[in-house]
Amino acid sequence: MAVRVMSKRAVGLTYGQRALVIGAVHPLLYIGTATHTEHRETPYTRLAITGRLFEAVFLGSRAEADRALEFTRRKHARVSGAISEDAGPAYPAGTRYDARDPHLMFMTMAFTFDSALAMHELLVRRLTPGEREGLWQDYVRWGELFGMPRSAAPVDYPSFRAAFDGYLASDQPYLTDEARLVGAYLSGAREPGYPLPGAAKLAAPALAKVIQGSVPDPIRRMYGIEWGITDELVFRSVVQSIRSAHRRAPLAPAVLRPVLRGRSAGGYTTVARGERAVRRHGGSTMPDVDRTAVVAGLAG
């Protein structure tokens, strides 16, 4: 099921952004990643690298998957510390984090799984209960490959759904100032500080509506994203168009079918290349985030 879902480009090109937008509400995950990444000032490149690593495990050969897993293990070994200021009632200053913590591993997997499922059901088709369970079990195995103990995850999809939705409805989610800015850019609520190439520029507004419309209302409110009737109508129109393309896929010319299915690494590479070009010319893809990151670094 994981291969079937992740090979849909409508999923591969959107689930990562959604997962980061929602996942940013977990302060330990966000601060731990932002503090230890080599790409704090190039967040789109970081997204592209993560997308390629995940895709290698889902869709690549055994050798590709092994290389991706080993690269991730080396990176995670250095991700450990404590937050320097309060991040909501559940995470006071001094709360420690470690990338190898079983619960944080599970939460990373949970945000990723929830977004892959959400984008497939939104843009391709709804899964049956049996397919959802199959996808859940595949993702649990995926988490285990990255080092998560099996016991850290709920035993089945209904248990996950109750636990995850309960978490989002609790007082634990919290956005730091930097997380709010990064999430706003990734959701399309703020325009990136660089011109997207060709077709990507034309598709960006529609993609932004898909990402924003796919996240739960409480998350949109946390980001301060306004969502009115016009936004909802545009969102539904874009979603319907993409779903219709998948329904008609068997009747489409053979040359068009690969557009809907396959690896999405090319899209990740395009985004990362554009960001590197901006940086070479002294620009920034998320200008306000750079300043926030500097302040956070001084505070730490």
CSV table of N, CA and C in Angstrom, one decimal, residues 56-156:
chain,number,residue,atom,x,y,z
A,56,ALA,N,13.5,7.3,-1.5
A,56,ALA,CA,14.4,6.2,-1.7
A,56,ALA,C,14.0,5.0,-0.9
A,57,VAL,N,13.5,5.2,0.3
A,57,VAL,CA,13.0,4.0,1.1
A,57,VAL,C,11.7,3.5,0.6
A,58,PHE,N,10.8,4.3,0.2
A,58,PHE,CA,9.5,3.8,-0.3
A,58,PHE,C,9.6,3.2,-1.7
A,59,LEU,N,10.3,3.9,-2.6
A,59,LEU,CA,10.2,3.5,-4.0
A,59,LEU,C,11.5,3.0,-4.6
A,60,GLY,N,12.6,3.2,-3.9
A,60,GLY,CA,13.9,2.8,-4.4
A,60,GLY,C,14.3,1.4,-4.3
A,61,SER,N,15.5,1.1,-4.7
A,61,SER,CA,16.1,-0.3,-4.6
A,61,SER,C,16.5,-0.5,-3.1
A,62,ARG,N,16.8,-1.7,-2.8
A,62,ARG,CA,17.3,-2.0,-1.5
A,62,ARG,C,18.6,-1.2,-1.2
A,63,ALA,N,19.5,-1.1,-2.2
A,63,ALA,CA,20.7,-0.4,-2.0
A,63,ALA,C,20.4,1.1,-1.7
A,64,GLU,N,19.5,1.7,-2.5
A,64,GLU,CA,19.1,3.1,-2.3
A,64,GLU,C,18.6,3.3,-0.9
A,65,ALA,N,17.7,2.4,-0.5
A,65,ALA,CA,17.1,2.5,0.8
A,65,ALA,C,18.1,2.4,1.9
A,66,ASP,N,19.0,1.5,1.8
A,66,ASP,CA,20.1,1.3,2.8
A,66,ASP,C,20.9,2.6,3.0
A,67,ARG,N,21.3,3.2,1.8
A,67,ARG,CA,22.1,4.4,1.9
A,67,ARG,C,21.3,5.6,2.6
A,68,ALA,N,20.0,5.7,2.2
A,68,ALA,CA,19.2,6.7,2.8
A,68,ALA,C,19.0,6.5,4.3
A,69,LEU,N,18.9,5.3,4.8
A,69,LEU,CA,18.7,5.0,6.2
A,69,LEU,C,20.0,5.3,7.0
A,70,GLU,N,21.1,4.9,6.4
A,70,GLU,CA,22.4,5.1,7.1
A,70,GLU,C,22.7,6.6,7.1
A,71,PHE,N,22.4,7.4,6.1
A,71,PHE,CA,22.6,8.8,6.1
A,71,PHE,C,21.8,9.4,7.2
A,72,THR,N,20.5,9.0,7.3
A,72,THR,CA,19.6,9.5,8.4
A,72,THR,C,20.1,9.2,9.8
A,73,ARG,N,20.6,8.0,10.0
A,73,ARG,CA,21.1,7.5,11.3
A,73,ARG,C,22.2,8.4,11.7
A,74,ARG,N,23.1,8.7,10.8
A,74,ARG,CA,24.3,9.5,11.1
A,74,ARG,C,23.8,10.9,11.5
A,75,LYS,N,22.9,11.5,10.8
A,75,LYS,CA,22.4,12.8,11.1
A,75,LYS,C,21.7,12.9,12.5
A,76,HIS,N,20.8,11.9,12.7
A,76,HIS,CA,20.1,11.8,14.0
A,76,HIS,C,20.9,11.6,15.2
A,77,ALA,N,22.1,11.0,15.0
A,77,ALA,CA,22.9,10.8,16.2
A,77,ALA,C,23.4,12.1,16.8
A,78,ARG,N,23.4,13.2,16.1
A,78,ARG,CA,23.8,14.5,16.6
A,78,ARG,C,22.7,15.4,17.1
A,79,VAL,N,21.4,14.9,16.9
A,79,VAL,CA,20.3,15.8,17.2
A,79,VAL,C,19.8,15.5,18.7
A,80,SER,N,20.3,16.3,19.6
A,80,SER,CA,20.0,16.2,21.0
A,80,SER,C,20.2,17.5,21.7
A,81,GLY,N,19.4,17.8,22.6
A,81,GLY,CA,19.5,19.1,23.3
A,81,GLY,C,18.3,19.4,24.2
A,82,ALA,N,18.2,20.7,24.5
A,82,ALA,CA,17.1,21.2,25.3
A,82,ALA,C,16.6,22.6,24.7
A,83,ILE,N,15.3,22.8,24.8
A,83,ILE,CA,14.8,24.1,24.3
A,83,ILE,C,15.1,25.2,25.3
A,84,SER,N,15.4,26.4,24.8
A,84,SER,CA,15.9,27.5,25.6
A,84,SER,C,14.8,28.4,26.1
A,85,GLU,N,13.5,28.2,25.7
A,85,GLU,CA,12.4,29.0,26.2
A,85,GLU,C,11.2,28.2,26.2
A,86,ASP,N,10.2,28.7,26.9
A,86,ASP,CA,8.9,28.0,27.0
A,86,ASP,C,8.3,27.9,25.6
A,87,ALA,N,7.7,26.7,25.3
A,87,ALA,CA,7.0,26.5,24.0
A,87,ALA,C,5.7,25.9,24.3
A,88,GLY,N,4.8,26.7,25.0
A,88,GLY,CA,3.5,26.2,25.3
A,88,GLY,C,3.5,25.5,26.7
A,89,PRO,N,2.3,25.2,27.2
A,89,PRO,CA,2.3,24.6,28.6
A,89,PRO,C,2.9,23.2,28.7
A,90,ALA,N,3.0,22.5,27.6
A,90,ALA,CA,3.5,21.2,27.6
A,90,ALA,C,5.0,21.1,27.5
A,91,TYR,N,5.6,22.2,27.1
A,91,TYR,CA,7.1,22.2,26.9
A,91,TYR,C,7.8,23.4,27.5
A,92,PRO,N,8.0,23.4,28.8
A,92,PRO,CA,8.7,24.5,29.4
A,92,PRO,C,10.2,24.6,29.0
A,93,ALA,N,10.8,25.7,29.2
A,93,ALA,CA,12.2,25.9,28.9
A,93,ALA,C,13.0,24.8,29.6
A,94,GLY,N,14.0,24.2,28.9
A,94,GLY,CA,14.7,23.1,29.5
A,94,GLY,C,14.3,21.8,29.1
A,95,THR,N,13.1,21.6,28.5
A,95,THR,CA,12.6,20.3,28.1
A,95,THR,C,13.6,19.8,27.0
A,96,ARG,N,14.0,18.5,27.2
A,96,ARG,CA,15.0,17.9,26.4
A,96,ARG,C,14.4,17.2,25.2
A,97,TYR,N,15.1,17.1,24.1
A,97,TYR,CA,14.7,16.4,22.9
A,97,TYR,C,15.9,15.5,22.4
A,98,ASP,N,15.6,14.5,21.7
A,98,ASP,CA,16.6,13.6,21.1
A,98,ASP,C,15.9,12.9,20.0
A,99,ALA,N,16.6,13.0,18.8
A,99,ALA,CA,16.0,12.4,17.6
A,99,ALA,C,15.8,10.9,17.7
A,100,ARG,N,16.5,10.3,18.7
A,100,ARG,CA,16.3,8.8,18.9
A,100,ARG,C,15.3,8.5,19.9
A,101,ASP,N,14.6,9.5,20.5
A,101,ASP,CA,13.5,9.2,21.4
A,101,ASP,C,12.4,8.5,20.7
A,102,PRO,N,11.9,7.4,21.3
A,102,PRO,CA,10.9,6.6,20.6
A,102,PRO,C,9.6,7.4,20.3
A,103,HIS,N,9.2,8.2,21.2
A,103,HIS,CA,7.9,9.0,21.0
A,103,HIS,C,8.1,10.0,19.9
A,104,LEU,N,9.3,10.7,19.9
A,104,LEU,CA,9.5,11.7,18.9
A,104,LEU,C,9.7,11.0,17.5
A,105,MET,N,10.2,9.8,17.5
A,105,MET,CA,10.3,9.1,16.2
A,105,MET,C,8.9,8.8,15.7
A,106,PHE,N,8.0,8.3,16.7
A,106,PHE,CA,6.6,8.0,16.3
A,106,PHE,C,5.9,9.3,15.8
A,107,MET,N,6.1,10.4,16.5
A,107,MET,CA,5.4,11.6,16.0
A,107,MET,C,5.9,12.1,14.6
A,108,THR,N,7.2,11.9,14.3
A,108,THR,CA,7.7,12.2,13.0
A,108,THR,C,7.0,11.3,12.0
A,109,MET,N,6.9,10.0,12.3
A,109,MET,CA,6.2,9.1,11.4
A,109,MET,C,4.7,9.4,11.3
A,110,ALA,N,4.1,9.8,12.4
A,110,ALA,CA,2.7,10.1,12.4
A,110,ALA,C,2.3,11.3,11.5
A,111,PHE,N,3.1,12.4,11.6
A,111,PHE,CA,2.8,13.5,10.7
A,111,PHE,C,2.9,13.2,9.3
A,112,THR,N,4.0,12.3,9.0
A,112,THR,CA,4.2,11.9,7.6
A,112,THR,C,3.1,11.0,7.1
A,113,PHE,N,2.7,10.0,7.9
A,113,PHE,CA,1.7,9.1,7.5
A,113,PHE,C,0.3,9.9,7.3
A,114,ASP,N,0.0,10.7,8.3
A,114,ASP,CA,-1.3,11.4,8.2
A,114,ASP,C,-1.4,12.2,6.9
A,115,SER,N,-0.3,12.9,6.5
A,115,SER,CA,-0.3,13.7,5.3
A,115,SER,C,-0.3,12.9,4.1
A,116,ALA,N,0.4,11.8,4.0
A,116,ALA,CA,0.3,10.9,2.8
A,116,ALA,C,-1.1,10.4,2.6
A,117,LEU,N,-1.7,9.9,3.7
A,117,LEU,CA,-3.1,9.4,3.6
A,117,LEU,C,-4.0,10.6,3.2
A,118,ALA,N,-3.9,11.7,3.9
A,118,ALA,CA,-4.8,12.8,3.6
A,118,ALA,C,-4.7,13.3,2.1
A,119,MET,N,-3.5,13.4,1.6
A,119,MET,CA,-3.4,13.9,0.2
A,119,MET,C,-3.8,12.8,-0.8
A,120,HIS,N,-3.7,11.5,-0.5
A,120,HIS,CA,-4.2,10.5,-1.4
A,120,HIS,C,-5.7,10.5,-1.4
A,121,GLU,N,-6.3,10.6,-0.2
A,121,GLU,CA,-7.8,10.6,-0.2
A,121,GLU,C,-8.3,11.9,-0.7
A,122,LEU,N,-7.6,13.0,-0.7
A,122,LEU,CA,-8.1,14.2,-1.2
A,122,LEU,C,-7.9,14.3,-2.7
A,123,LEU,N,-6.8,13.9,-3.2
A,123,LEU,CA,-6.4,14.2,-4.6
A,123,LEU,C,-6.5,13.0,-5.5
A,124,VAL,N,-6.6,11.8,-5.0
A,124,VAL,CA,-6.6,10.6,-5.8
A,124,VAL,C,-8.0,9.9,-5.6
A,125,ARG,N,-8.1,9.2,-4.5
A,125,ARG,CA,-9.4,8.6,-4.1
A,125,ARG,C,-9.3,8.2,-2.6
A,126,ARG,N,-10.5,8.0,-2.0
A,126,ARG,CA,-10.5,7.5,-0.7
A,126,ARG,C,-10.1,6.0,-0.6
A,127,LEU,N,-9.4,5.7,0.4
A,127,LEU,CA,-9.0,4.3,0.6
A,127,LEU,C,-10.1,3.5,1.4
A,128,THR,N,-10.2,2.2,1.2
A,128,THR,CA,-11.1,1.4,2.0
A,128,THR,C,-10.5,1.2,3.4
A,129,PRO,N,-11.3,0.8,4.4
A,129,PRO,CA,-10.8,0.6,5.7
A,129,PRO,C,-9.6,-0.4,5.7
A,130,GLY,N,-9.7,-1.4,4.9
A,130,GLY,CA,-8.6,-2.4,4.8
A,130,GLY,C,-7.3,-1.8,4.2
A,131,GLU,N,-7.5,-0.9,3.2
A,131,GLU,CA,-6.3,-0.2,2.6
A,131,GLU,C,-5.7,0.7,3.6
A,132,ARG,N,-6.5,1.5,4.3
A,132,ARG,CA,-6.0,2.4,5.3
A,132,ARG,C,-5.1,1.6,6.4
A,133,GLU,N,-5.7,0.4,6.8
A,133,GLU,CA,-4.9,-0.4,7.7
A,133,GLU,C,-3.6,-0.9,7.1
A,134,GLY,N,-3.7,-1.3,5.9
A,134,GLY,CA,-2.4,-1.7,5.2
A,134,GLY,C,-1.4,-0.6,5.1
A,135,LEU,N,-1.9,0.6,4.8
A,135,LEU,CA,-1.0,1.7,4.7
A,135,LEU,C,-0.4,2.0,6.0
A,136,TRP,N,-1.2,2.0,7.1
A,136,TRP,CA,-0.7,2.3,8.4
A,136,TRP,C,0.4,1.3,8.8
A,137,GLN,N,0.1,0.0,8.6
A,137,GLN,CA,1.1,-1.0,8.9
A,137,GLN,C,2.4,-0.9,8.1
A,138,ASP,N,2.3,-0.5,6.9
A,138,ASP,CA,3.5,-0.2,6.1
A,138,ASP,C,4.3,1.0,6.6
A,139,TYR,N,3.6,2.0,7.1
A,139,TYR,CA,4.3,3.2,7.7
A,139,TYR,C,4.9,2.8,9.0
A,140,VAL,N,4.3,2.0,9.8
A,140,VAL,CA,4.9,1.5,11.0
A,140,VAL,C,6.2,0.8,10.7
A,141,ARG,N,6.2,-0.1,9.7
A,141,ARG,CA,7.4,-0.7,9.3
A,141,ARG,C,8.5,0.3,8.8
A,142,TRP,N,8.0,1.3,8.1
A,142,TRP,CA,8.9,2.3,7.6
A,142,TRP,C,9.6,3.0,8.8
A,143,GLY,N,8.8,3.3,9.8
A,143,GLY,CA,9.3,4.0,11.0
A,143,GLY,C,10.3,3.1,11.7
A,144,GLU,N,10.1,1.7,11.7
A,144,GLU,CA,11.0,0.8,12.3
A,144,GLU,C,12.4,0.8,11.5
A,145,LEU,N,12.3,1.0,10.2
A,145,LEU,CA,13.5,1.0,9.4
A,145,LEU,C,14.4,2.2,9.8
A,146,PHE,N,13.7,3.3,10.2
A,146,PHE,CA,14.5,4.5,10.7
A,146,PHE,C,14.8,4.4,12.2
A,147,GLY,N,14.5,3.3,12.8
A,147,GLY,CA,14.9,3.2,14.2
A,147,GLY,C,13.8,3.2,15.3
A,148,MET,N,12.6,3.5,14.9
A,148,MET,CA,11.5,3.6,15.8
A,148,MET,C,11.1,2.2,16.3
A,149,PRO,N,11.0,2.0,17.7
A,149,PRO,CA,10.5,0.7,18.2
A,149,PRO,C,9.1,0.5,17.8
A,150,ARG,N,8.7,-0.7,17.5
A,150,ARG,CA,7.3,-1.0,17.1
A,150,ARG,C,6.4,-0.7,18.2
A,151,SER,N,6.8,-0.8,19.4
A,151,SER,CA,5.9,-0.5,20.6
A,151,SER,C,5.6,1.0,20.7
A,152,ALA,N,6.3,1.8,20.0
A,152,ALA,CA,6.0,3.3,20.1
A,152,ALA,C,4.8,3.7,19.3
A,153,ALA,N,4.3,2.8,18.4
A,153,ALA,CA,3.2,3.2,17.6
A,153,ALA,C,1.9,2.4,18.0
A,154,PRO,N,0.7,3.0,17.8
A,154,PRO,CA,-0.5,2.3,18.1
A,154,PRO,C,-0.6,1.0,17.3
A,155,VAL,N,-1.4,0.1,17.8
A,155,VAL,CA,-1.4,-1.2,17.1
A,155,VAL,C,-2.1,-1.3,15.8
A,156,ASP,N,-3.1,-0.3,15.6
A,156,ASP,CA,-3.8,-0.3,14.3
A,156,ASP,C,-4.2,1.1,14.0
